[in-house]
Coordinates of C-alpha atoms in Angstrom, one line a residue:
M1 CA -47.3 6.8 21.3
L2 CA -46.2 3.0 20.1
Q3 CA -47.2 4.1 16.6
S4 CA -45.1 6.9 16.2
L5 CA -42.3 4.8 17.4
L6 CA -43.0 2.2 14.9
E7 CA -43.5 4.9 12.4
E8 CA -40.2 6.6 12.9
A9 CA -38.3 2.9 13.2
T10 CA -39.8 2.1 9.7
D11 CA -38.3 5.7 8.3
I12 CA -35.6 4.7 9.7
M13 CA -35.0 1.3 8.2
L14 CA -36.4 3.0 4.7
K15 CA -33.5 5.3 4.8
L16 CA -30.9 2.8 5.4
Q17 CA -32.1 0.5 2.7
E18 CA -31.6 3.2 0.4
E19 CA -28.2 4.0 1.5
H20 CA -27.3 0.1 1.4
K21 CA -28.1 0.4 -2.4
K22 CA -26.4 3.1 -3.1
K23 CA -23.2 1.7 -1.6
L24 CA -24.1 -1.4 -3.5
A25 CA -24.2 0.2 -6.8
E26 CA -20.8 2.5 -5.8
Y27 CA -18.8 -0.4 -5.1
R28 CA -20.4 -3.0 -7.8
F29 CA -17.3 -2.5 -10.1
S30 CA -14.7 -1.5 -7.8
T31 CA -12.6 -3.6 -5.3
P32 CA -12.7 -2.0 -1.8
P33 CA -9.1 -2.4 -0.2
S34 CA -9.2 -5.9 1.1
E35 CA -7.9 -6.8 4.7
T36 CA -4.8 -8.1 4.8
L37 CA -3.7 -11.5 6.9
E38 CA -2.4 -9.3 9.9
T39 CA -5.1 -7.6 10.2
I40 CA -7.4 -10.5 10.6
A41 CA -4.6 -13.1 12.6
N42 CA -2.6 -11.8 15.5
P43 CA 0.7 -11.7 14.2
S44 CA 2.5 -13.6 16.8
I45 CA 0.4 -16.5 15.9
L46 CA 2.0 -16.1 12.2
K47 CA 5.3 -16.0 13.7
L48 CA 4.4 -20.0 15.0
T49 CA 5.3 -20.9 11.2
E50 CA 9.3 -21.0 12.3
E51 CA 10.2 -24.3 13.7
S52 CA 12.4 -22.7 16.5
D53 CA 8.7 -20.6 17.5
K54 CA 6.9 -23.9 17.6
A55 CA 9.5 -25.7 19.8
G56 CA 7.1 -26.8 22.8
M57 CA 3.8 -25.7 21.5
Y58 CA 2.7 -29.4 22.2
L59 CA 2.6 -28.3 26.0
L60 CA -0.1 -26.0 25.6
G61 CA -2.3 -28.5 24.8
P62 CA -5.0 -28.4 21.5
F63 CA -6.3 -25.0 20.8
F64 CA -8.7 -26.7 17.9
T65 CA -9.4 -30.1 17.5
N66 CA -10.8 -31.4 13.9
A67 CA -14.6 -33.0 14.6
N68 CA -13.9 -35.3 11.5

């Protein structure tokens, strides 16, 4: 039983490896669409660049502190 599960898992990993190699070759010289900043970061955070939007933000406290 365990032997067959290991063989099945190995077969699946080999298939995934082949798919990965095909995709690498496919995208080697083409650039896939890159993500925009809006899809990565919350747009409401981006809006805080305006002075009026930043007013009072210090009251919320630090979200990030530099360890340096």
